[in-house]
CSV table of C-alpha atoms in Angstrom, one decimal:
chain,number,residue,atom,x,y,z
A,1,UNK,CA,89.5,30.9,31.6
A,2,UNK,CA,86.1,31.6,30.1
A,3,UNK,CA,83.5,29.8,32.2
A,4,UNK,CA,79.9,31.1,32.7
A,5,UNK,CA,77.7,31.6,35.6
A,6,UNK,CA,75.5,28.9,34.2
A,7,UNK,CA,78.4,26.4,34.3
A,8,UNK,CA,79.1,27.4,37.9
A,9,UNK,CA,75.5,26.7,38.8
A,10,UNK,CA,75.5,23.3,37.0
A,11,UNK,CA,78.8,22.3,38.6
A,12,UNK,CA,77.6,23.3,42.1
A,13,UNK,CA,74.4,21.4,41.6
A,14,UNK,CA,76.3,18.2,40.6
A,15,UNK,CA,78.6,18.6,43.7
A,16,UNK,CA,75.7,19.1,46.1
A,17,UNK,CA,73.6,16.3,44.7
A,18,UNK,CA,76.5,14.0,43.8
A,19,UNK,CA,74.6,13.0,40.8
A,20,UNK,CA,74.1,14.2,37.3
A,21,UNK,CA,70.6,12.8,37.2
A,22,UNK,CA,69.5,14.7,40.4
A,23,UNK,CA,71.3,17.9,39.2
A,24,UNK,CA,69.3,17.7,35.9
A,25,UNK,CA,66.1,17.4,37.9
A,26,UNK,CA,66.9,20.3,40.2
A,27,UNK,CA,67.9,22.5,37.3
A,28,UNK,CA,65.1,21.4,34.9
A,29,UNK,CA,67.7,20.3,32.3
A,30,UNK,CA,68.2,17.1,30.4
A,31,UNK,CA,71.0,14.8,31.7
A,32,UNK,CA,73.0,15.3,28.4
A,33,UNK,CA,72.8,19.1,28.8
A,34,UNK,CA,74.2,18.9,32.4
A,35,UNK,CA,77.0,16.5,31.2
A,36,UNK,CA,77.9,18.9,28.4
A,37,UNK,CA,78.1,21.9,30.6
A,38,UNK,CA,80.0,20.0,33.3
A,39,UNK,CA,82.5,18.8,30.7
A,40,UNK,CA,83.0,22.3,29.3
A,41,UNK,CA,83.6,23.6,32.8
A,42,UNK,CA,86.1,20.9,33.7
A,43,UNK,CA,88.0,21.4,30.4
A,44,UNK,CA,89.2,24.7,31.7
A,45,UNK,CA,91.1,23.1,34.6
A,46,UNK,CA,94.3,21.0,34.4
A,47,UNK,CA,93.3,19.2,37.6
A,48,UNK,CA,90.2,17.0,37.7
A,49,UNK,CA,87.2,18.3,39.6
A,50,UNK,CA,85.2,15.1,39.6
A,51,UNK,CA,85.7,11.4,39.2
A,52,UNK,CA,83.1,9.0,37.8
A,53,UNK,CA,83.2,5.5,39.3
A,54,UNK,CA,80.5,3.4,37.8
A,55,UNK,CA,77.5,5.7,37.9
A,56,UNK,CA,78.6,7.5,41.1
A,57,UNK,CA,80.0,11.0,40.8
A,58,UNK,CA,82.9,11.7,43.3
A,59,UNK,CA,84.2,15.2,43.9
A,60,UNK,CA,88.0,15.6,44.2
A,61,UNK,CA,89.6,17.7,46.9
A,62,UNK,CA,90.3,20.4,44.3
A,63,UNK,CA,86.7,20.1,43.1
A,64,UNK,CA,85.5,20.8,46.6
A,65,UNK,CA,87.5,23.9,46.8
A,66,UNK,CA,86.2,25.2,43.4
A,67,UNK,CA,82.7,24.3,44.6
A,68,UNK,CA,83.1,26.5,47.6
A,69,UNK,CA,84.3,29.4,45.5
A,70,UNK,CA,81.5,28.8,43.0
A,71,UNK,CA,79.0,28.9,45.9
A,72,UNK,CA,80.4,32.3,47.1
A,73,UNK,CA,80.3,33.7,43.6
A,74,UNK,CA,76.7,32.7,43.0
A,75,UNK,CA,75.7,34.1,46.4
A,76,UNK,CA,77.3,37.4,45.4
A,77,UNK,CA,75.4,37.4,42.1
A,78,UNK,CA,72.1,36.8,44.1
A,79,UNK,CA,73.1,39.7,46.3
A,80,UNK,CA,73.5,41.9,43.3
A,81,UNK,CA,70.1,40.9,42.0
A,82,UNK,CA,68.4,41.5,45.4
A,83,UNK,CA,70.1,44.9,45.9
A,84,UNK,CA,68.9,45.9,42.4
A,85,UNK,CA,65.3,44.9,43.3
A,86,UNK,CA,65.5,46.8,46.7
A,87,UNK,CA,66.6,50.0,44.9
A,88,UNK,CA,63.6,49.5,42.7
A,89,UNK,CA,61.5,49.4,46.0
A,90,UNK,CA,60.7,45.8,45.4
A,91,UNK,CA,61.0,43.2,48.2
A,92,UNK,CA,63.8,40.8,47.2
A,93,UNK,CA,65.8,38.0,48.8
A,94,UNK,CA,65.6,34.4,49.6
A,95,UNK,CA,63.0,32.6,51.8
A,96,UNK,CA,64.1,29.2,53.1
A,97,UNK,CA,61.6,26.7,54.6
A,98,UNK,CA,62.0,23.1,55.8
A,99,UNK,CA,58.9,21.0,55.7
A,100,UNK,CA,58.2,17.5,57.0
A,101,UNK,CA,57.2,15.1,54.3
A,102,UNK,CA,53.4,15.3,54.6
A,103,UNK,CA,53.7,19.0,54.9
A,104,UNK,CA,54.2,19.2,51.2
A,105,UNK,CA,50.5,19.0,50.8
A,106,UNK,CA,50.0,22.0,53.0
A,107,UNK,CA,52.8,24.6,52.7
A,108,UNK,CA,52.6,25.4,48.9
A,109,UNK,CA,49.1,26.8,49.4
A,110,UNK,CA,50.3,29.2,52.1
A,111,UNK,CA,53.2,30.3,49.8
A,112,UNK,CA,51.7,30.7,46.3
A,113,UNK,CA,49.9,34.1,46.9
A,114,UNK,CA,52.9,35.6,48.7
A,115,UNK,CA,55.3,34.5,45.9
A,116,UNK,CA,53.0,35.9,43.2
A,117,UNK,CA,53.0,39.2,45.0
A,118,UNK,CA,56.8,39.4,45.2
A,119,UNK,CA,58.6,38.4,42.0
A,120,UNK,CA,62.0,39.3,43.4
A,121,UNK,CA,61.9,36.6,46.1
A,122,UNK,CA,63.6,33.2,45.6
A,123,UNK,CA,62.1,30.3,47.5
A,124,UNK,CA,63.9,27.2,48.8
A,125,UNK,CA,61.6,24.6,50.3
A,126,UNK,CA,63.3,21.5,51.6
A,127,UNK,CA,60.9,18.5,52.0
A,128,UNK,CA,62.5,16.0,54.4
A,129,UNK,CA,62.1,13.9,57.5
A,130,UNK,CA,61.3,15.3,60.9
A,131,UNK,CA,64.9,14.9,62.3
A,132,UNK,CA,66.3,16.9,59.4
A,133,UNK,CA,63.7,19.6,59.8
A,134,UNK,CA,64.6,20.0,63.5
A,135,UNK,CA,68.3,20.0,62.6
A,136,UNK,CA,67.9,22.8,60.1
A,137,UNK,CA,66.3,24.9,62.8
A,138,UNK,CA,69.0,24.1,65.3
A,139,UNK,CA,71.7,25.0,62.7
A,140,UNK,CA,69.8,28.2,61.7
A,141,UNK,CA,69.9,27.3,58.0
A,142,UNK,CA,66.2,28.1,57.4
A,143,UNK,CA,63.8,30.9,58.2
A,144,UNK,CA,60.8,28.7,59.1
A,145,UNK,CA,59.8,25.1,59.4
A,146,UNK,CA,56.5,23.4,59.1
A,147,UNK,CA,55.8,20.6,61.6
A,148,UNK,CA,52.9,18.7,63.2
A,149,UNK,CA,54.8,18.0,66.4
A,150,UNK,CA,56.5,21.0,68.1
A,151,UNK,CA,60.0,20.1,69.4
A,152,UNK,CA,60.4,20.5,73.1
A,153,UNK,CA,64.1,21.0,73.0
A,154,UNK,CA,64.0,24.3,71.2
A,155,UNK,CA,62.8,27.8,72.1
A,156,UNK,CA,60.5,28.6,69.2
A,157,UNK,CA,57.7,30.8,68.1
A,158,UNK,CA,54.7,29.3,66.4
A,159,UNK,CA,51.8,30.2,64.1
A,160,UNK,CA,49.1,27.4,63.9
A,161,UNK,CA,48.1,26.9,60.3
A,162,UNK,CA,45.8,23.9,59.8
A,163,UNK,CA,44.6,20.8,61.7
A,164,UNK,CA,46.3,17.6,60.9
A,165,UNK,CA,43.7,14.8,60.8
A,166,UNK,CA,44.8,11.1,60.8
A,167,UNK,CA,42.3,8.4,59.8
A,168,UNK,CA,42.3,4.7,59.4
A,169,UNK,CA,42.3,4.0,55.7
A,170,UNK,CA,42.2,1.0,53.4
A,171,UNK,CA,42.1,0.4,49.7
A,172,UNK,CA,39.0,-0.6,47.8
A,173,UNK,CA,40.9,-3.7,46.6
A,174,UNK,CA,41.1,-5.0,50.2
A,175,UNK,CA,37.8,-3.6,51.5
A,176,UNK,CA,35.6,-5.0,48.8
A,177,UNK,CA,36.0,-8.5,50.4
A,178,UNK,CA,35.2,-7.2,53.9
A,179,UNK,CA,31.5,-7.0,54.7
A,180,UNK,CA,31.9,-5.3,58.1
A,181,UNK,CA,35.2,-4.0,59.5
A,182,UNK,CA,36.1,-5.2,63.0
A,183,UNK,CA,39.2,-5.6,65.2
A,184,UNK,CA,39.7,-9.0,63.7
A,185,UNK,CA,40.8,-7.4,60.4
A,186,UNK,CA,43.9,-6.2,62.2
A,187,UNK,CA,44.8,-9.9,62.8
A,188,UNK,CA,44.1,-10.9,59.2
A,189,UNK,CA,45.9,-8.1,57.4
A,190,UNK,CA,49.1,-6.1,57.9
A,191,UNK,CA,49.4,-2.6,59.3
A,192,UNK,CA,51.5,-0.3,57.2
A,193,UNK,CA,53.9,2.1,59.0
A,194,UNK,CA,56.1,5.0,58.2
A,195,UNK,CA,59.8,4.8,59.2
A,196,UNK,CA,60.9,5.3,62.8
A,197,UNK,CA,61.2,9.0,63.7
A,198,UNK,CA,58.1,10.0,61.6
A,199,UNK,CA,55.5,12.0,63.5
A,200,UNK,CA,52.8,10.1,61.7
A,201,UNK,CA,54.3,6.8,62.9
A,202,UNK,CA,54.5,8.1,66.5
A,203,UNK,CA,50.9,9.1,66.5
A,204,UNK,CA,49.8,5.8,65.0
A,205,UNK,CA,51.9,3.7,67.4
A,206,UNK,CA,50.5,5.7,70.4
A,207,UNK,CA,47.0,5.1,69.2
A,208,UNK,CA,47.5,1.3,68.7
A,209,UNK,CA,49.1,1.0,72.1
A,210,UNK,CA,46.4,3.1,73.9
A,211,UNK,CA,43.6,1.1,72.4
A,212,UNK,CA,45.3,-2.3,72.5
A,213,UNK,CA,44.8,-2.9,68.8
A,214,UNK,CA,46.1,-6.4,67.8
A,215,UNK,CA,48.8,-6.0,65.2
A,216,UNK,CA,50.4,-9.3,64.1
A,217,UNK,CA,52.3,-8.1,61.0
A,218,UNK,CA,53.9,-4.8,60.1
A,219,UNK,CA,55.1,-3.4,56.8
A,220,UNK,CA,57.3,-0.3,56.9
A,221,UNK,CA,57.7,2.2,54.1
A,222,UNK,CA,59.9,5.3,54.1
A,223,UNK,CA,57.7,7.9,52.4
A,224,UNK,CA,54.1,8.9,52.6
A,225,UNK,CA,53.6,8.4,48.9
A,226,UNK,CA,55.0,4.9,49.0
A,227,UNK,CA,52.8,4.1,52.0
A,228,UNK,CA,49.7,5.5,50.2
A,229,UNK,CA,50.3,3.4,47.1
A,230,UNK,CA,50.8,0.3,49.2
A,231,UNK,CA,47.4,0.8,50.8
A,232,UNK,CA,45.8,1.5,47.4
A,233,UNK,CA,47.3,-1.8,46.2
A,234,UNK,CA,45.7,-3.7,49.0
A,235,UNK,CA,48.8,-4.6,51.1
A,236,UNK,CA,47.1,-3.6,54.3
A,237,UNK,CA,45.6,-0.8,56.4
A,238,UNK,CA,47.2,2.3,57.8
A,239,UNK,CA,46.6,5.4,59.8
A,240,UNK,CA,47.3,8.3,57.5
A,241,UNK,CA,47.1,12.1,57.3
A,242,UNK,CA,43.9,13.1,55.5
A,243,UNK,CA,45.7,16.0,53.8
A,244,UNK,CA,47.5,13.8,51.3
A,245,UNK,CA,44.5,11.6,50.4
A,246,UNK,CA,42.3,14.0,48.4
A,247,UNK,CA,42.6,12.5,45.0
A,248,UNK,CA,42.5,8.8,46.2
A,249,UNK,CA,39.4,9.4,48.3
A,250,UNK,CA,37.8,11.3,45.4
A,251,UNK,CA,38.2,8.5,42.9
A,252,UNK,CA,37.5,5.7,45.4
A,253,UNK,CA,40.9,4.1,45.5
A,254,UNK,CA,41.0,4.7,49.2
A,255,UNK,CA,38.3,4.7,51.8
A,256,UNK,CA,38.2,6.0,55.3
A,257,UNK,CA,37.3,3.3,57.8
A,258,UNK,CA,35.1,4.6,60.6
A,259,UNK,CA,36.8,3.6,63.9
A,260,UNK,CA,36.3,4.6,67.5
A,261,UNK,CA,38.5,7.5,68.8
A,262,UNK,CA,39.5,8.4,65.3
A,263,UNK,CA,40.6,10.8,63.7
A,264,UNK,CA,43.7,11.6,65.6
A,265,UNK,CA,44.0,15.4,65.5
A,266,UNK,CA,47.2,17.4,65.8
A,267,UNK,CA,48.1,20.8,64.3
A,268,UNK,CA,50.3,22.0,61.5
A,269,UNK,CA,52.5,24.8,62.8
A,270,UNK,CA,54.8,27.3,61.2
A,271,UNK,CA,57.7,27.6,63.6
A,272,UNK,CA,61.0,29.6,63.9
A,273,UNK,CA,63.6,30.1,66.6
A,274,UNK,CA,62.9,32.8,69.1
A,275,UNK,CA,66.5,34.0,68.8
A,276,UNK,CA,66.1,34.2,64.9
A,277,UNK,CA,66.6,37.7,63.4
A,278,UNK,CA,64.1,37.5,60.7
A,279,UNK,CA,65.1,39.1,57.3
A,280,UNK,CA,62.8,41.6,55.6
A,281,UNK,CA,61.6,38.8,53.4
A,282,UNK,CA,60.9,36.4,56.3
A,283,UNK,CA,59.1,39.2,58.2
A,284,UNK,CA,57.0,40.0,55.1
A,285,UNK,CA,56.0,36.3,54.8
A,286,UNK,CA,55.1,36.1,58.5
A,287,UNK,CA,52.9,39.2,58.2
A,288,UNK,CA,51.3,37.7,55.1
A,289,UNK,CA,50.5,34.4,56.9
A,290,UNK,CA,49.1,36.1,59.9
A,291,UNK,CA,46.8,38.2,57.8
A,292,UNK,CA,45.8,35.7,55.1
A,293,UNK,CA,45.8,32.3,56.7
A,294,UNK,CA,42.0,32.1,57.4
A,295,UNK,CA,41.2,33.1,53.9
A,296,UNK,CA,43.7,30.6,52.5
A,297,UNK,CA,42.1,27.8,54.6
A,298,UNK,CA,38.7,28.8,53.4
A,299,UNK,CA,39.6,28.9,49.7
A,300,UNK,CA,42.1,26.1,49.4
A,301,UNK,CA,41.1,23.6,52.1
A,302,UNK,CA,37.3,23.6,52.0
A,303,UNK,CA,37.2,19.9,51.1
A,304,UNK,CA,39.4,19.2,54.0
A,305,UNK,CA,37.3,21.0,56.5
A,306,UNK,CA,34.3,18.9,55.6
A,307,UNK,CA,35.8,15.7,57.0
């Protein structure tokens, strides 16, 4: 056999994503390039590794075993690279962070300076829903998580990073026909919600219930980006985190609607298990955050602090 580390990486990405398209996006390769490397890898085995049914990739039992071996080999290669860096007195290793969906507008700004300082560190940032973020903490598969609602069921440490401000917003398409916004608009137009389990949805529902806002029609969308585009298009109003609205507010596609008792203010927190034995990389990042966070907020979020 004469397979390469690159082929192992391509194969493992296809297995984990169960899709050639998603693997190509993850690896920054074209779909034909992934298919070619996958084909060359499979040619070296007399037993099929994958099966293609329609457009869906299925991994055979033998393929799953090869994938696990491939994962171990690639981890050992990473270890060799990290050991080499450490002998060169350079910080090296992997930093893993899980982030709730709207946190993708926050976390990269707290990472960029640290990653620029330490070229030997590999970053894995999983942007997902709240329940998956909490599960990754429970299963100890990440170093840190970024959340706006701290889970009560876990013993964790926290570092507050940035306020999370939620405003009532509407698109200019809808608002141009409204001379003065009033409670009656909630009866005339739908409210747009995130999916159940979202921290944004929970904050929005609590606000609506507390202030007895009349909502007669709901539209539910399963991502912050989809929700934002729906509001821009004029489908209705929503209560949304300010952090993801910079461009749309700047070009006038969205407008903040002044409303009593808004904004809702929570806090973005970097959290980790109290029982977690932080790696040298994770400790270095934590020290960086504690030292630099005020400067990062000042330099990267000045527009945000003005609201």
